[in-house]
Amino acid sequence: RHEALGSLLFDPGWNAFKGTSDQKAKEVDMAAIFAPSDKAVVSYFRETESGHTLINRYGANVADPFGAGLLQAIDSIPVDKLEPLVRNHMQMSFVSAVPSKFELVVNDARDPMHLKKEDISHTMLANNGVVYVMKKLYSPARYESVIAPVMFDDTLSVIYKFIEDLDYDQYLLSMQNKFTLIATSDSGMVY
C-alpha cells in the first residue's frame, strides 16, 4: 500500500534502493520500470477510453487538448490521478521482470499485464535498475474498474477515501467479477 498521496513504489532516482521485501542489496536485485515511449503516451491519451476520460475531465480548459495542447492537457491531470498509471509501470524486482518472466508481471489488480518482448523499444540500465522503454502504455485496472468513476469525481471523495483506506479496492479492482458500486456523494454523507 502507498502511504502518501501521489506516492510511487520507489523513487526512481534513489541510489540506495533496496527492492524486495527481504531488503536485498541493489547488486542482487534492482527495480524495473516499463516506461512508455513518447509515441505510446500520445497514443494512449488520444486513442483509449481511459486516456480520453482523463483529458476530458482535467484538460478541458486547454485549447485543442487532443491535438497541439495534448501535453498541456496531460500536465493538467492531478498527480494523485496519474499515480496509478505511473505505479502500474513500476516493478520492485528486476529479477521478476526479465523478459522470460513477462507473463508473471501483474498490474494493480494482480492480473497479468500482458507484456510482450516485441513491445520493448529499447532498454536502459541505470545504477539502481533497468528501464524498458515500451511501445505501449499499460492502463491500470483502477482506470477501467468500477472504482474509476468514483476516483475521477470530486463529489465522491469521501467514498473514494473509504475504498482506499479500508482496502476495498482489492475487491473492486477485480476484472473477473461483475460489480455494481453505488456511491453516495460527499454532501449525502453529511446526512
Coordinates of C-alpha atoms in Angstrom, one line a residue:
R1 CA 0.0 0.0 0.0
H2 CA 1.1 3.5 -0.6
E3 CA 1.4 5.7 2.4
A4 CA 1.1 9.2 0.9
L5 CA -1.0 11.0 -1.7
G6 CA 0.9 10.7 -5.0
S7 CA 3.4 8.2 -3.7
L8 CA 5.2 5.8 -6.0
L9 CA 6.6 2.3 -5.3
F10 CA 10.1 3.7 -5.1
D11 CA 12.0 6.9 -6.0
P12 CA 13.5 6.3 -9.5
G13 CA 16.5 8.5 -8.6
W14 CA 17.3 6.9 -5.3
N15 CA 20.7 5.2 -5.5
A16 CA 20.3 3.4 -2.1
F17 CA 17.3 1.5 -3.5
K18 CA 16.5 -1.9 -1.8
G19 CA 13.9 -3.6 -3.8
T20 CA 12.4 -6.7 -2.4
S21 CA 10.8 -7.3 1.0
D22 CA 13.8 -9.1 2.3
Q23 CA 15.8 -5.9 1.6
K24 CA 18.3 -7.4 -0.9
A25 CA 21.1 -5.0 -1.9
K26 CA 20.8 -3.4 -5.4
E27 CA 23.7 -5.6 -6.6
V28 CA 21.4 -8.7 -6.1
D29 CA 18.2 -7.2 -7.3
M30 CA 17.1 -3.8 -8.6
A31 CA 13.9 -2.1 -9.7
A32 CA 12.4 -2.2 -13.2
I33 CA 10.3 0.4 -15.0
F34 CA 8.3 -0.2 -18.1
A35 CA 8.4 3.3 -19.4
P36 CA 6.1 4.0 -22.3
S37 CA 7.7 5.8 -25.2
D38 CA 6.5 9.3 -26.1
K39 CA 4.6 7.9 -29.0
A40 CA 2.9 5.4 -26.7
V41 CA 1.8 8.1 -24.3
V42 CA 0.4 10.3 -27.0
S43 CA -1.4 7.3 -28.5
Y44 CA -2.9 6.3 -25.1
F45 CA -4.3 9.7 -24.4
R46 CA -5.6 10.2 -27.9
E47 CA -7.0 6.8 -28.6
T48 CA -8.1 5.0 -25.5
E49 CA -11.2 5.4 -23.4
S50 CA -9.2 5.8 -20.2
G51 CA -7.0 8.4 -21.8
H52 CA -10.0 10.3 -23.1
T53 CA -11.6 10.3 -19.7
L54 CA -8.6 11.8 -18.1
I55 CA -8.1 14.5 -20.8
N56 CA -11.9 15.4 -20.9
R57 CA -12.1 15.6 -17.1
Y58 CA -8.9 17.5 -16.3
G59 CA -7.7 19.1 -19.6
A60 CA -11.0 20.5 -20.7
N61 CA -9.7 24.1 -20.3
V62 CA -6.8 23.5 -22.7
A63 CA -7.2 24.7 -26.3
D64 CA -7.1 21.6 -28.6
P65 CA -6.5 19.1 -25.8
F66 CA -6.2 16.1 -28.2
G67 CA -4.0 18.0 -30.7
A68 CA -1.4 20.6 -30.1
G69 CA -2.5 21.1 -26.5
L70 CA -2.2 17.4 -25.5
L71 CA 1.0 17.8 -23.4
Q72 CA -0.6 20.8 -21.5
A73 CA -3.8 18.7 -21.1
I74 CA -1.8 15.8 -19.6
D75 CA 0.1 18.2 -17.3
S76 CA -3.4 19.4 -16.1
I77 CA -4.2 16.0 -14.7
P78 CA -3.7 16.0 -10.8
V79 CA -0.7 13.9 -9.6
D80 CA -2.9 11.7 -7.4
K81 CA -5.0 10.8 -10.5
L82 CA -1.8 9.9 -12.6
E83 CA -0.2 8.0 -9.7
P84 CA -2.0 4.7 -10.5
L85 CA -0.8 4.9 -14.1
V86 CA 2.8 5.5 -13.1
R87 CA 2.8 2.9 -10.3
N88 CA 1.4 0.3 -12.8
H89 CA 4.6 0.6 -14.8
M90 CA 7.0 0.1 -11.8
Q91 CA 8.3 -3.2 -10.6
M92 CA 10.2 -3.7 -7.3
S93 CA 12.2 -6.6 -8.7
F94 CA 14.2 -6.7 -11.9
V95 CA 14.8 -10.4 -11.4
S96 CA 11.0 -10.9 -11.5
A97 CA 10.6 -8.6 -14.5
V98 CA 13.1 -10.0 -17.0
P99 CA 11.5 -10.7 -20.5
S100 CA 11.4 -14.5 -19.8
K101 CA 9.1 -13.8 -16.9
F102 CA 6.9 -11.2 -18.6
E103 CA 3.8 -13.5 -18.3
L104 CA 4.2 -13.3 -14.5
V105 CA 4.2 -9.5 -14.3
V106 CA 0.9 -8.2 -12.9
N107 CA -0.9 -4.9 -12.8
D108 CA -2.5 -3.1 -9.8
A109 CA -5.4 -5.7 -9.7
R110 CA -2.8 -8.5 -9.7
D111 CA -3.9 -9.5 -13.2
P112 CA -1.4 -10.2 -15.9
M113 CA -0.2 -7.1 -17.7
H114 CA 0.3 -9.0 -21.0
L115 CA 3.8 -7.6 -21.6
K116 CA 5.4 -8.9 -24.7
K117 CA 9.1 -8.9 -25.7
E118 CA 8.3 -7.4 -29.0
D119 CA 6.8 -4.3 -27.2
I120 CA 10.2 -3.3 -26.0
S121 CA 11.6 -0.4 -28.0
H122 CA 14.9 -0.4 -26.2
T123 CA 16.4 -1.0 -22.7
M124 CA 18.5 1.3 -20.5
L125 CA 20.4 0.0 -17.5
A126 CA 20.8 2.5 -14.7
N127 CA 22.7 2.4 -11.4
N128 CA 19.6 1.3 -9.5
G129 CA 17.5 -0.6 -12.0
V130 CA 16.5 -1.2 -15.6
V131 CA 14.2 0.9 -17.8
Y132 CA 12.4 -0.9 -20.5
V133 CA 11.2 1.7 -23.0
M134 CA 7.9 0.2 -24.2
K135 CA 5.9 0.7 -27.4
K136 CA 2.7 0.5 -25.3
L137 CA 1.3 2.2 -22.2
Y138 CA -0.5 -0.2 -19.8
S139 CA -3.6 1.2 -18.3
P140 CA -4.1 0.3 -14.6
A141 CA -7.2 -1.6 -13.6
R142 CA -8.1 1.3 -11.4
Y143 CA -8.9 3.3 -14.6
E144 CA -11.1 0.5 -16.0
S145 CA -12.9 -0.9 -13.0
V146 CA -15.9 0.4 -11.0
I147 CA -13.5 2.5 -9.0
A148 CA -12.8 4.8 -11.9
P149 CA -16.0 6.9 -11.8
V150 CA -15.6 7.4 -8.1
M151 CA -11.9 8.2 -8.3
F152 CA -12.4 10.9 -11.0
D153 CA -15.5 12.6 -9.4
D154 CA -14.6 15.3 -6.9
T155 CA -18.1 15.0 -5.3
L156 CA -17.3 11.4 -4.3
S157 CA -14.0 12.0 -2.5
V158 CA -15.3 10.6 0.9
I159 CA -16.4 7.3 -0.5
Y160 CA -13.2 7.0 -2.5
K161 CA -11.2 7.6 0.7
F162 CA -13.2 4.8 2.4
I163 CA -12.5 2.5 -0.5
E164 CA -8.8 3.3 -0.3
D165 CA -8.4 3.3 3.5
L166 CA -10.4 0.2 4.1
D167 CA -8.7 -1.7 1.2
Y168 CA -12.0 -2.3 -0.7
D169 CA -10.0 -1.5 -3.8
Q170 CA -8.5 -5.0 -3.5
Y171 CA -12.0 -6.4 -4.3
L172 CA -13.3 -3.7 -6.6
L173 CA -10.4 -3.9 -8.9
S174 CA -11.2 -7.4 -9.9
M175 CA -11.9 -7.6 -13.6
Q176 CA -13.1 -11.2 -13.5
N177 CA -16.1 -10.4 -11.3
K178 CA -19.1 -8.1 -12.0
F179 CA -19.8 -5.3 -9.5
T180 CA -22.3 -2.6 -9.1
L181 CA -21.0 0.2 -6.9
I182 CA -23.5 2.6 -5.5
A183 CA -21.6 5.6 -4.3
T184 CA -23.0 8.3 -2.0
S185 CA -21.9 11.9 -2.7
D186 CA -19.9 13.9 -0.2
S187 CA -22.9 16.0 0.6
G188 CA -25.1 12.9 1.0
M189 CA -22.6 11.5 3.5
V190 CA -23.4 14.5 5.8
Y191 CA -27.0 13.2 6.1

